[in-house]
mmCIF file of N, CA and C and ligand atoms in Angstrom:
data_model
loop_
_atom_site.group_PDB
_atom_site.id
_atom_site.type_symbol
_atom_site.label_atom_id
_atom_site.label_comp_id
_atom_site.label_asym_id
_atom_site.label_seq_id
_atom_site.Cartn_x
_atom_site.Cartn_y
_atom_site.Cartn_z
ATOM 1 N N MET A 1 -26.730 -11.715 1.920
ATOM 2 C CA MET A 1 -25.332 -11.380 1.629
ATOM 3 C C MET A 1 -24.668 -12.505 0.837
ATOM 4 N N ARG A 2 -23.768 -12.138 -0.080
ATOM 5 C CA ARG A 2 -23.033 -13.155 -0.834
ATOM 6 C C ARG A 2 -22.140 -13.933 0.117
ATOM 7 N N LYS A 3 -21.928 -15.197 -0.170
ATOM 8 C CA LYS A 3 -20.963 -15.972 0.611
ATOM 9 C C LYS A 3 -19.595 -15.787 -0.049
ATOM 10 N N ILE A 4 -18.665 -15.203 0.690
ATOM 11 C CA ILE A 4 -17.343 -14.932 0.118
ATOM 12 C C ILE A 4 -16.395 -16.064 0.493
ATOM 13 N N GLU A 5 -15.936 -16.794 -0.510
ATOM 14 C CA GLU A 5 -15.042 -17.928 -0.281
ATOM 15 C C GLU A 5 -13.584 -17.587 -0.553
ATOM 16 N N ARG A 6 -13.396 -16.605 -1.437
ATOM 17 C CA ARG A 6 -12.020 -16.249 -1.811
ATOM 18 C C ARG A 6 -11.863 -14.736 -1.931
ATOM 19 N N ILE A 7 -10.690 -14.290 -1.508
ATOM 20 C CA ILE A 7 -10.300 -12.899 -1.742
ATOM 21 C C ILE A 7 -9.102 -12.972 -2.680
ATOM 22 N N PHE A 8 -9.305 -12.519 -3.907
ATOM 23 C CA PHE A 8 -8.254 -12.607 -4.913
ATOM 24 C C PHE A 8 -7.435 -11.325 -4.976
ATOM 25 N N VAL A 9 -6.121 -11.504 -5.089
ATOM 26 C CA VAL A 9 -5.219 -10.380 -5.276
ATOM 27 C C VAL A 9 -4.765 -10.376 -6.739
ATOM 28 N N HIS A 10 -4.840 -9.199 -7.354
ATOM 29 C CA HIS A 10 -4.458 -9.035 -8.755
ATOM 30 C C HIS A 10 -3.451 -7.898 -8.899
ATOM 31 N N CYS A 11 -2.829 -7.862 -10.097
ATOM 32 C CA CYS A 11 -2.169 -6.640 -10.539
ATOM 33 C C CYS A 11 -2.991 -6.157 -11.727
ATOM 34 N N THR A 12 -2.881 -4.877 -12.064
ATOM 35 C CA THR A 12 -3.664 -4.382 -13.203
ATOM 36 C C THR A 12 -2.968 -4.700 -14.524
ATOM 37 N N ALA A 13 -1.715 -5.186 -14.450
ATOM 38 C CA ALA A 13 -0.916 -5.445 -15.660
ATOM 39 C C ALA A 13 -0.867 -4.189 -16.539
ATOM 40 N N SER A 14 -0.619 -3.077 -15.886
ATOM 41 C CA SER A 14 -0.476 -1.812 -16.605
ATOM 42 C C SER A 14 0.648 -1.020 -15.953
ATOM 43 N N SER A 15 1.027 0.062 -16.603
ATOM 44 C CA SER A 15 2.059 0.934 -16.053
ATOM 45 C C SER A 15 1.615 1.463 -14.701
ATOM 46 N N GLN A 16 2.582 1.740 -13.813
ATOM 47 C CA GLN A 16 2.217 2.295 -12.503
ATOM 48 C C GLN A 16 1.738 3.736 -12.624
ATOM 49 N N LYS A 17 1.900 4.309 -13.821
ATOM 50 C CA LYS A 17 1.408 5.681 -14.026
ATOM 51 C C LYS A 17 -0.075 5.681 -14.411
ATOM 52 N N THR A 18 -0.627 4.513 -14.670
ATOM 53 C CA THR A 18 -2.047 4.428 -15.031
ATOM 54 C C THR A 18 -2.906 4.946 -13.881
ATOM 55 N N THR A 19 -3.914 5.738 -14.214
ATOM 56 C CA THR A 19 -4.788 6.291 -13.177
ATOM 57 C C THR A 19 -5.994 5.382 -12.939
ATOM 58 N N VAL A 20 -6.665 5.626 -11.835
ATOM 59 C CA VAL A 20 -7.874 4.869 -11.505
ATOM 60 C C VAL A 20 -8.908 5.054 -12.615
ATOM 61 N N SER A 21 -9.074 6.296 -13.087
ATOM 62 C CA SER A 21 -10.083 6.525 -14.137
ATOM 63 C C SER A 21 -9.673 5.843 -15.439
ATOM 64 N N GLY A 22 -8.347 5.763 -15.699
ATOM 65 C CA GLY A 22 -7.876 5.048 -16.886
ATOM 66 C C GLY A 22 -8.235 3.572 -16.819
ATOM 67 N N ILE A 23 -8.119 3.001 -15.639
ATOM 68 C CA ILE A 23 -8.442 1.576 -15.475
ATOM 69 C C ILE A 23 -9.949 1.346 -15.611
ATOM 70 N N LEU A 24 -10.730 2.265 -15.048
ATOM 71 C CA LEU A 24 -12.190 2.156 -15.196
ATOM 72 C C LEU A 24 -12.596 2.274 -16.670
ATOM 73 N N ALA A 25 -11.901 3.143 -17.394
ATOM 74 C CA ALA A 25 -12.199 3.301 -18.826
ATOM 75 C C ALA A 25 -11.911 2.006 -19.584
ATOM 76 N N GLU A 26 -10.829 1.308 -19.203
ATOM 77 C CA GLU A 26 -10.510 0.017 -19.843
ATOM 78 C C GLU A 26 -11.645 -0.992 -19.653
ATOM 79 N N PHE A 27 -12.196 -1.027 -18.445
ATOM 80 C CA PHE A 27 -13.292 -1.972 -18.178
ATOM 81 C C PHE A 27 -14.511 -1.634 -19.031
ATOM 82 N N ARG A 28 -14.782 -0.326 -19.139
ATOM 83 C CA ARG A 28 -15.923 0.095 -19.946
ATOM 84 C C ARG A 28 -15.713 -0.284 -21.411
ATOM 85 N N GLN A 29 -14.456 -0.115 -21.873
ATOM 86 C CA GLN A 29 -14.140 -0.476 -23.259
ATOM 87 C C GLN A 29 -14.384 -1.955 -23.524
ATOM 88 N N LYS A 30 -14.131 -2.764 -22.500
ATOM 89 C CA LYS A 30 -14.370 -4.203 -22.657
ATOM 90 C C LYS A 30 -15.858 -4.518 -22.652
ATOM 91 N N GLY A 31 -16.664 -3.515 -22.325
ATOM 92 C CA GLY A 31 -18.111 -3.721 -22.299
ATOM 93 C C GLY A 31 -18.591 -4.342 -21.003
ATOM 94 N N TRP A 32 -17.732 -4.299 -19.970
ATOM 95 C CA TRP A 32 -18.127 -4.903 -18.703
ATOM 96 C C TRP A 32 -19.095 -4.005 -17.965
ATOM 97 N N ARG A 33 -20.110 -4.617 -17.387
ATOM 98 C CA ARG A 33 -21.098 -3.879 -16.605
ATOM 99 C C ARG A 33 -20.480 -3.401 -15.295
ATOM 100 N N TYR A 34 -19.701 -4.266 -14.661
ATOM 101 C CA TYR A 34 -19.054 -3.925 -13.407
ATOM 102 C C TYR A 34 -17.542 -4.031 -13.578
ATOM 103 N N PRO A 35 -16.797 -3.289 -12.759
ATOM 104 C CA PRO A 35 -15.338 -3.330 -12.882
ATOM 105 C C PRO A 35 -14.748 -4.706 -12.563
ATOM 106 N N GLY A 36 -13.475 -4.874 -12.885
ATOM 107 C CA GLY A 36 -12.781 -6.141 -12.627
ATOM 108 C C GLY A 36 -12.472 -6.360 -11.150
ATOM 109 N N TYR A 37 -12.417 -5.260 -10.389
ATOM 110 C CA TYR A 37 -12.005 -5.372 -8.979
ATOM 111 C C TYR A 37 -12.908 -4.537 -8.088
ATOM 112 N N HIS A 38 -13.023 -4.964 -6.835
ATOM 113 C CA HIS A 38 -13.750 -4.159 -5.851
ATOM 114 C C HIS A 38 -12.887 -3.000 -5.337
ATOM 115 N N TYR A 39 -11.582 -3.275 -5.217
ATOM 116 C CA TYR A 39 -10.680 -2.260 -4.669
ATOM 117 C C TYR A 39 -9.423 -2.174 -5.532
ATOM 118 N N LEU A 40 -8.918 -0.962 -5.618
ATOM 119 C CA LEU A 40 -7.724 -0.704 -6.400
ATOM 120 C C LEU A 40 -6.734 0.055 -5.509
ATOM 121 N N VAL A 41 -5.493 -0.417 -5.484
ATOM 122 C CA VAL A 41 -4.471 0.218 -4.643
ATOM 123 C C VAL A 41 -3.462 0.940 -5.537
ATOM 124 N N SER A 42 -3.404 2.253 -5.407
ATOM 125 C CA SER A 42 -2.509 3.079 -6.223
ATOM 126 C C SER A 42 -1.092 3.060 -5.648
ATOM 127 N N PRO A 43 -0.101 3.447 -6.460
ATOM 128 C CA PRO A 43 1.291 3.446 -5.999
ATOM 129 C C PRO A 43 1.541 4.278 -4.733
ATOM 130 N N ASP A 44 0.735 5.316 -4.502
ATOM 131 C CA ASP A 44 0.932 6.115 -3.278
ATOM 132 C C ASP A 44 0.202 5.517 -2.073
ATOM 133 N N GLY A 45 -0.396 4.348 -2.253
ATOM 134 C CA GLY A 45 -1.057 3.657 -1.146
ATOM 135 C C GLY A 45 -2.537 4.000 -0.999
ATOM 136 N N THR A 46 -3.059 4.851 -1.884
ATOM 137 C CA THR A 46 -4.488 5.181 -1.835
ATOM 138 C C THR A 46 -5.310 3.966 -2.244
ATOM 139 N N VAL A 47 -6.330 3.650 -1.453
ATOM 140 C CA VAL A 47 -7.232 2.548 -1.791
ATOM 141 C C VAL A 47 -8.534 3.142 -2.313
ATOM 142 N N THR A 48 -8.934 2.758 -3.516
ATOM 143 C CA THR A 48 -10.177 3.256 -4.102
ATOM 144 C C THR A 48 -11.144 2.097 -4.249
ATOM 145 N N GLN A 49 -12.338 2.274 -3.692
ATOM 146 C CA GLN A 49 -13.354 1.237 -3.876
ATOM 147 C C GLN A 49 -14.049 1.482 -5.206
ATOM 148 N N LEU A 50 -14.071 0.469 -6.067
ATOM 149 C CA LEU A 50 -14.681 0.590 -7.392
ATOM 150 C C LEU A 50 -16.091 0.013 -7.421
ATOM 151 N N LEU A 51 -16.369 -0.877 -6.494
ATOM 152 C CA LEU A 51 -17.650 -1.588 -6.535
ATOM 153 C C LEU A 51 -18.040 -2.022 -5.123
ATOM 154 N N ASP A 52 -19.337 -1.940 -4.826
ATOM 155 C CA ASP A 52 -19.867 -2.427 -3.555
ATOM 156 C C ASP A 52 -19.554 -3.915 -3.419
ATOM 157 N N GLU A 53 -19.163 -4.328 -2.219
ATOM 158 C CA GLU A 53 -18.821 -5.748 -2.014
ATOM 159 C C GLU A 53 -20.011 -6.678 -2.250
ATOM 160 N N LYS A 54 -21.219 -6.132 -2.186
ATOM 161 C CA LYS A 54 -22.410 -6.967 -2.421
ATOM 162 C C LYS A 54 -22.520 -7.370 -3.891
ATOM 163 N N LEU A 55 -21.881 -6.584 -4.758
ATOM 164 C CA LEU A 55 -21.966 -6.844 -6.198
ATOM 165 C C LEU A 55 -20.779 -7.676 -6.668
ATOM 166 N N VAL A 56 -20.953 -8.307 -7.824
ATOM 167 C CA VAL A 56 -19.957 -9.251 -8.339
ATOM 168 C C VAL A 56 -19.036 -8.541 -9.339
ATOM 169 N N SER A 57 -17.745 -8.526 -9.043
ATOM 170 C CA SER A 57 -16.772 -7.920 -9.968
ATOM 171 C C SER A 57 -16.253 -8.995 -10.920
ATOM 172 N N ASN A 58 -15.478 -8.528 -11.901
ATOM 173 C CA ASN A 58 -15.078 -9.382 -13.016
ATOM 174 C C ASN A 58 -13.603 -9.786 -12.915
ATOM 175 N N GLY A 59 -13.231 -10.463 -11.833
ATOM 176 C CA GLY A 59 -11.799 -10.718 -11.601
ATOM 177 C C GLY A 59 -11.294 -12.051 -12.094
ATOM 178 N N VAL A 60 -11.969 -13.132 -11.722
ATOM 179 C CA VAL A 60 -11.498 -14.477 -12.070
ATOM 180 C C VAL A 60 -12.691 -15.281 -12.581
ATOM 181 N N LYS A 61 -12.683 -15.535 -13.876
ATOM 182 C CA LYS A 61 -13.778 -16.251 -14.515
ATOM 183 C C LYS A 61 -14.111 -17.543 -13.761
ATOM 184 N N GLY A 62 -15.381 -17.728 -13.479
ATOM 185 C CA GLY A 62 -15.807 -18.952 -12.808
ATOM 186 C C GLY A 62 -15.830 -18.853 -11.287
ATOM 187 N N PHE A 63 -15.211 -17.807 -10.726
ATOM 188 C CA PHE A 63 -15.112 -17.676 -9.271
ATOM 189 C C PHE A 63 -15.748 -16.391 -8.746
ATOM 190 N N ASN A 64 -16.193 -15.524 -9.645
ATOM 191 C CA ASN A 64 -16.572 -14.171 -9.236
ATOM 192 C C ASN A 64 -17.739 -14.090 -8.261
ATOM 193 N N ALA A 65 -18.698 -14.994 -8.403
ATOM 194 C CA ALA A 65 -19.906 -14.930 -7.577
ATOM 195 C C ALA A 65 -19.585 -15.028 -6.086
ATOM 196 N N THR A 66 -18.500 -15.712 -5.753
ATOM 197 C CA THR A 66 -18.152 -15.930 -4.346
ATOM 198 C C THR A 66 -16.828 -15.255 -3.968
ATOM 199 N N SER A 67 -16.450 -14.233 -4.728
ATOM 200 C CA SER A 67 -15.138 -13.616 -4.488
ATOM 201 C C SER A 67 -15.184 -12.109 -4.322
ATOM 202 N N ILE A 68 -14.162 -11.627 -3.613
ATOM 203 C CA ILE A 68 -13.829 -10.200 -3.590
ATOM 204 C C ILE A 68 -12.516 -10.092 -4.375
ATOM 205 N N ASN A 69 -12.435 -9.142 -5.274
ATOM 206 C CA ASN A 69 -11.220 -8.946 -6.064
ATOM 207 C C ASN A 69 -10.575 -7.607 -5.719
ATOM 208 N N VAL A 70 -9.262 -7.694 -5.485
ATOM 209 C CA VAL A 70 -8.474 -6.537 -5.069
ATOM 210 C C VAL A 70 -7.262 -6.461 -5.999
ATOM 211 N N ALA A 71 -6.875 -5.264 -6.440
ATOM 212 C CA ALA A 71 -5.711 -5.173 -7.333
ATOM 213 C C ALA A 71 -4.810 -4.010 -6.967
ATOM 214 N N TYR A 72 -3.523 -4.169 -7.255
ATOM 215 C CA TYR A 72 -2.614 -3.014 -7.175
ATOM 216 C C TYR A 72 -2.306 -2.567 -8.604
ATOM 217 N N ILE A 73 -2.071 -1.279 -8.770
ATOM 218 C CA ILE A 73 -1.730 -0.751 -10.090
ATOM 219 C C ILE A 73 -0.257 -1.069 -10.363
ATOM 220 N N GLY A 74 -0.022 -1.769 -11.458
ATOM 221 C CA GLY A 74 1.345 -2.154 -11.815
ATOM 222 C C GLY A 74 1.382 -3.608 -12.255
ATOM 223 N N GLY A 75 2.565 -4.222 -12.119
ATOM 224 C CA GLY A 75 2.691 -5.645 -12.413
ATOM 225 C C GLY A 75 3.359 -5.985 -13.734
ATOM 226 N N ILE A 76 3.771 -4.942 -14.494
ATOM 227 C CA ILE A 76 4.513 -5.230 -15.730
ATOM 228 C C ILE A 76 5.660 -4.238 -15.916
ATOM 229 N N ARG A 77 6.673 -4.673 -16.671
ATOM 230 C CA ARG A 77 7.708 -3.730 -17.126
ATOM 231 C C ARG A 77 8.154 -4.156 -18.507
ATOM 232 N N LYS A 78 8.825 -3.261 -19.185
ATOM 233 C CA LYS A 78 9.314 -3.559 -20.529
ATOM 234 C C LYS A 78 10.749 -4.050 -20.447
ATOM 235 N N GLU A 79 11.016 -5.116 -21.166
ATOM 236 C CA GLU A 79 12.368 -5.674 -21.189
ATOM 237 C C GLU A 79 12.649 -6.086 -22.630
ATOM 238 N N ASN A 80 13.626 -5.458 -23.249
ATOM 239 C CA ASN A 80 13.913 -5.706 -24.673
ATOM 240 C C ASN A 80 12.651 -5.602 -25.531
ATOM 241 N N ARG A 81 11.931 -4.554 -25.301
ATOM 242 C CA ARG A 81 10.687 -4.263 -26.024
ATOM 243 C C ARG A 81 9.585 -5.294 -25.771
ATOM 244 N N LYS A 82 9.845 -6.206 -24.834
ATOM 245 C CA LYS A 82 8.782 -7.152 -24.484
ATOM 246 C C LYS A 82 8.194 -6.753 -23.137
ATOM 247 N N ILE A 83 6.912 -7.057 -22.941
ATOM 248 C CA ILE A 83 6.281 -6.771 -21.649
ATOM 249 C C ILE A 83 6.399 -8.013 -20.772
ATOM 250 N N VAL A 84 7.038 -7.847 -19.616
ATOM 251 C CA VAL A 84 7.210 -8.991 -18.716
ATOM 252 C C VAL A 84 6.584 -8.701 -17.348
ATOM 253 N N PRO A 85 6.093 -9.761 -16.694
ATOM 254 C CA PRO A 85 5.485 -9.572 -15.371
ATOM 255 C C PRO A 85 6.547 -9.209 -14.329
ATOM 256 N N VAL A 86 6.199 -8.322 -13.431
ATOM 257 C CA VAL A 86 7.115 -7.956 -12.351
ATOM 258 C C VAL A 86 6.310 -7.527 -11.125
ATOM 259 N N ASP A 87 6.828 -7.882 -9.961
ATOM 260 C CA ASP A 87 6.224 -7.397 -8.719
ATOM 261 C C ASP A 87 6.853 -6.037 -8.433
ATOM 262 N N ASN A 88 6.219 -4.972 -8.887
ATOM 263 C CA ASN A 88 6.783 -3.622 -8.680
ATOM 264 C C ASN A 88 5.944 -2.823 -7.683
ATOM 265 N N ARG A 89 5.331 -3.516 -6.744
ATOM 266 C CA ARG A 89 4.569 -2.808 -5.708
ATOM 267 C C ARG A 89 5.482 -1.868 -4.926
ATOM 268 N N THR A 90 5.006 -0.661 -4.699
ATOM 269 C CA THR A 90 5.749 0.271 -3.849
ATOM 270 C C THR A 90 5.548 -0.146 -2.393
ATOM 271 N N GLN A 91 6.383 0.400 -1.505
ATOM 272 C CA GLN A 91 6.219 0.112 -0.069
ATOM 273 C C GLN A 91 4.814 0.527 0.382
ATOM 274 N N GLU A 92 4.333 1.659 -0.166
ATOM 275 C CA GLU A 92 3.003 2.164 0.195
ATOM 276 C C GLU A 92 1.917 1.197 -0.263
ATOM 277 N N GLN A 93 2.100 0.643 -1.449
ATOM 278 C CA GLN A 93 1.114 -0.339 -1.952
ATOM 279 C C GLN A 93 1.135 -1.602 -1.104
ATOM 280 N N LYS A 94 2.342 -2.050 -0.765
ATOM 281 C CA LYS A 94 2.431 -3.270 0.053
ATOM 282 C C LYS A 94 1.717 -3.079 1.379
ATOM 283 N N ALA A 95 1.947 -1.933 2.007
ATOM 284 C CA ALA A 95 1.335 -1.655 3.314
ATOM 285 C C ALA A 95 -0.189 -1.536 3.183
ATOM 286 N N ALA A 96 -0.634 -0.813 2.148
ATOM 287 C CA ALA A 96 -2.077 -0.593 1.974
ATOM 288 C C ALA A 96 -2.791 -1.902 1.621
ATOM 289 N N LEU A 97 -2.167 -2.719 0.791
ATOM 290 C CA LEU A 97 -2.746 -4.020 0.416
ATOM 291 C C LEU A 97 -2.918 -4.894 1.651
ATOM 292 N N ARG A 98 -1.871 -4.931 2.453
ATOM 293 C CA ARG A 98 -1.898 -5.767 3.643
ATOM 294 C C ARG A 98 -3.014 -5.330 4.598
ATOM 295 N N GLU A 99 -3.132 -4.035 4.763
ATOM 296 C CA GLU A 99 -4.158 -3.498 5.658
ATOM 297 C C GLU A 99 -5.561 -3.797 5.113
ATOM 298 N N LEU A 100 -5.731 -3.609 3.825
ATOM 299 C CA LEU A 100 -7.022 -3.875 3.181
ATOM 300 C C LEU A 100 -7.386 -5.355 3.293
ATOM 301 N N LEU A 101 -6.416 -6.223 3.028
ATOM 302 C CA LEU A 101 -6.687 -7.665 3.079
ATOM 303 C C LEU A 101 -6.986 -8.114 4.505
ATOM 304 N N ALA A 102 -6.303 -7.516 5.469
ATOM 305 C CA ALA A 102 -6.561 -7.856 6.879
ATOM 306 C C ALA A 102 -8.001 -7.485 7.235
ATOM 307 N N LYS A 103 -8.437 -6.316 6.776
ATOM 308 C CA LYS A 103 -9.800 -5.852 7.047
ATOM 309 C C LYS A 103 -10.827 -6.783 6.407
ATOM 310 N N LEU A 104 -10.576 -7.126 5.145
ATOM 311 C CA LEU A 104 -11.510 -7.995 4.414
ATOM 312 C C LEU A 104 -11.569 -9.377 5.044
ATOM 313 N N HIS A 105 -10.407 -9.865 5.475
ATOM 314 C CA HIS A 105 -10.384 -11.203 6.055
ATOM 315 C C HIS A 105 -11.083 -11.241 7.406
ATOM 316 N N PHE A 106 -11.024 -10.097 8.120
ATOM 317 C CA PHE A 106 -11.730 -9.994 9.389
ATOM 318 C C PHE A 106 -13.240 -10.061 9.135
ATOM 319 N N LYS A 107 -13.661 -9.424 8.040
ATOM 320 C CA LYS A 107 -15.066 -9.394 7.672
ATOM 321 C C LYS A 107 -15.538 -10.733 7.105
ATOM 322 N N TYR A 108 -14.645 -11.399 6.380
ATOM 323 C CA TYR A 108 -14.972 -12.700 5.764
ATOM 324 C C TYR A 108 -13.943 -13.741 6.224
ATOM 325 N N PRO A 109 -14.038 -14.160 7.491
ATOM 326 C CA PRO A 109 -12.997 -15.037 8.052
ATOM 327 C C PRO A 109 -12.872 -16.400 7.349
ATOM 328 N N GLU A 110 -13.929 -16.816 6.677
ATOM 329 C CA GLU A 110 -13.897 -18.117 5.992
ATOM 330 C C GLU A 110 -13.148 -18.046 4.656
ATOM 331 N N ALA A 111 -12.959 -16.825 4.171
ATOM 332 C CA ALA A 111 -12.405 -16.672 2.821
ATOM 333 C C ALA A 111 -10.901 -16.934 2.793
ATOM 334 N N HIS A 112 -10.470 -17.508 1.685
ATOM 335 C CA HIS A 112 -9.055 -17.798 1.478
ATOM 336 C C HIS A 112 -8.436 -16.664 0.657
ATOM 337 N N ILE A 113 -7.343 -16.090 1.151
ATOM 338 C CA ILE A 113 -6.656 -15.029 0.407
ATOM 339 C C ILE A 113 -5.671 -15.683 -0.557
ATOM 340 N N MET A 114 -5.796 -15.360 -1.826
ATOM 341 C CA MET A 114 -4.939 -15.991 -2.830
ATOM 342 C C MET A 114 -4.702 -15.055 -4.012
ATOM 343 N N GLY A 115 -3.677 -15.359 -4.781
ATOM 344 C CA GLY A 115 -3.429 -14.586 -5.994
ATOM 345 C C GLY A 115 -4.270 -15.140 -7.129
ATOM 346 N N HIS A 116 -4.443 -14.343 -8.172
ATOM 347 C CA HIS A 116 -5.161 -14.819 -9.352
ATOM 348 C C HIS A 116 -4.554 -16.138 -9.851
ATOM 349 N N ARG A 117 -3.227 -16.148 -9.978
ATOM 350 C CA ARG A 117 -2.551 -17.347 -10.519
ATOM 351 C C ARG A 117 -2.652 -18.552 -9.596
ATOM 352 N N SER A 118 -2.995 -18.304 -8.296
ATOM 353 C CA SER A 118 -3.072 -19.420 -7.345
ATOM 354 C C SER A 118 -4.141 -20.434 -7.738
ATOM 355 N N ILE A 119 -5.116 -20.023 -8.569
ATOM 356 C CA ILE A 119 -6.145 -20.994 -8.985
ATOM 357 C C ILE A 119 -5.531 -22.117 -9.821
ATOM 358 N N TRP A 120 -4.360 -21.856 -10.426
ATOM 359 C CA TRP A 120 -3.678 -22.909 -11.197
ATOM 360 C C TRP A 120 -2.610 -23.608 -10.356
ATOM 361 N N GLY A 121 -2.445 -23.153 -9.100
ATOM 362 C CA GLY A 121 -1.465 -23.757 -8.197
ATOM 363 C C GLY A 121 -0.184 -22.949 -8.141
ATOM 364 N N GLU A 122 0.138 -22.410 -6.962
ATOM 365 C CA GLU A 122 1.368 -21.616 -6.814
ATOM 366 C C GLU A 122 2.618 -22.418 -7.159
ATOM 367 N N ASP A 123 2.549 -23.724 -6.959
ATOM 368 C CA ASP A 123 3.741 -24.554 -7.198
ATOM 369 C C ASP A 123 3.850 -25.014 -8.649
ATOM 370 N N HIS A 124 2.921 -24.565 -9.485
ATOM 371 C CA HIS A 124 2.926 -25.039 -10.878
ATOM 372 C C HIS A 124 2.927 -23.898 -11.886
ATOM 373 N N PRO A 125 4.022 -23.143 -11.958
ATOM 374 C CA PRO A 125 4.069 -22.009 -12.889
ATOM 375 C C PRO A 125 3.790 -22.407 -14.340
ATOM 376 N N GLU A 126 4.072 -23.652 -14.688
ATOM 377 C CA GLU A 126 3.823 -24.091 -16.069
ATOM 378 C C GLU A 126 2.321 -24.121 -16.395
ATOM 379 N N ARG A 127 1.489 -24.123 -15.353
ATOM 380 C CA ARG A 127 0.031 -24.153 -15.581
ATOM 381 C C ARG A 127 -0.587 -22.752 -15.615
ATOM 382 N N TRP A 128 0.177 -21.745 -15.176
ATOM 383 C CA TRP A 128 -0.405 -20.403 -15.075
ATOM 384 C C TRP A 128 -0.754 -19.852 -16.438
ATOM 385 N N LYS A 129 -1.977 -19.363 -16.569
ATOM 386 C CA LYS A 129 -2.353 -18.676 -17.809
ATOM 387 C C LYS A 129 -1.948 -17.211 -17.732
ATOM 388 N N LYS A 130 -1.798 -16.699 -16.512
ATOM 389 C CA LYS A 130 -1.290 -15.347 -16.260
ATOM 390 C C LYS A 130 -0.412 -15.428 -15.024
ATOM 391 N N ALA A 131 0.528 -14.492 -14.901
ATOM 392 C CA ALA A 131 1.389 -14.469 -13.709
ATOM 393 C C ALA A 131 0.759 -13.633 -12.587
ATOM 394 N N CYS A 132 -0.341 -12.971 -12.900
ATOM 395 C CA CYS A 132 -1.049 -12.089 -11.973
ATOM 396 C C CYS A 132 -1.236 -12.736 -10.601
ATOM 397 N N PRO A 133 -0.873 -12.110 -9.504
ATOM 398 C CA PRO A 133 -0.430 -10.717 -9.310
ATOM 399 C C PRO A 133 1.098 -10.538 -9.307
ATOM 400 N N CYS A 134 1.837 -11.536 -9.817
ATOM 401 C CA CYS A 134 3.304 -11.451 -9.931
ATOM 402 C C CYS A 134 4.039 -11.621 -8.606
ATOM 403 N N PHE A 135 3.362 -12.157 -7.604
ATOM 404 C CA PHE A 135 4.031 -12.591 -6.368
ATOM 405 C C PHE A 135 3.138 -13.653 -5.728
ATOM 406 N N ASN A 136 3.724 -14.385 -4.770
ATOM 407 C CA ASN A 136 2.973 -15.465 -4.132
ATOM 408 C C ASN A 136 2.106 -14.908 -3.003
ATOM 409 N N ALA A 137 0.855 -14.576 -3.350
ATOM 410 C CA ALA A 137 -0.043 -13.929 -2.387
ATOM 411 C C ALA A 137 -0.480 -14.907 -1.292
ATOM 412 N N GLU A 138 -0.644 -16.176 -1.645
ATOM 413 C CA GLU A 138 -1.041 -17.167 -0.637
ATOM 414 C C GLU A 138 -0.020 -17.187 0.489
ATOM 415 N N ASP A 139 1.239 -17.161 0.097
ATOM 416 C CA ASP A 139 2.326 -17.237 1.063
ATOM 417 C C ASP A 139 2.456 -15.921 1.846
ATOM 418 N N GLU A 140 2.424 -14.819 1.121
ATOM 419 C CA GLU A 140 2.651 -13.521 1.760
ATOM 420 C C GLU A 140 1.590 -13.171 2.802
ATOM 421 N N TYR A 141 0.353 -13.639 2.569
ATOM 422 C CA TYR A 141 -0.734 -13.239 3.476
ATOM 423 C C TYR A 141 -1.245 -14.394 4.328
ATOM 424 N N LYS A 142 -0.471 -15.467 4.408
ATOM 425 C CA LYS A 142 -0.980 -16.638 5.143
ATOM 426 C C LYS A 142 -1.154 -16.361 6.636
ATOM 427 N N ASP A 143 -0.485 -15.337 7.145
ATOM 428 C CA ASP A 143 -0.591 -15.014 8.567
ATOM 429 C C ASP A 143 -1.822 -14.153 8.888
ATOM 430 N N LEU A 144 -2.517 -13.675 7.862
ATOM 431 C CA LEU A 144 -3.659 -12.759 8.127
ATOM 432 C C LEU A 144 -4.897 -13.527 8.599
HETATM 433 ZN ZN1 LIG S 1 -5.657 -11.025 -12.217
#
């Protein structure tokens, strides 16, 4: 079994109307063999498994071999014709994410739950290459 050191939380950085198959198509377009995430949480709270946890998904370069990647659909909005990061998780997504992360953490108790951007330090927004997942996941899930 892979040693899981981190459970990463992502946003898809797409409209909340994007479908699971639309996101899978994006990964295929990028030429990726495996999807970016193991699990995807839709706005209605549905959790879809995209990849077996034994396999390596394409979530955070340099960390994938020892990680599980989880994402919610959303994370952007348009503002003055610009795309800006936003935490637009629905209540259903928040609940489903929390439940999924609790389950994963129970299975991999050694793993640290963190956001994609947490690799650059939650306290250092100037270092973030992406705002993903657009909220402080380390803080929100520290009790799990
Ligand atoms: Zn990400």
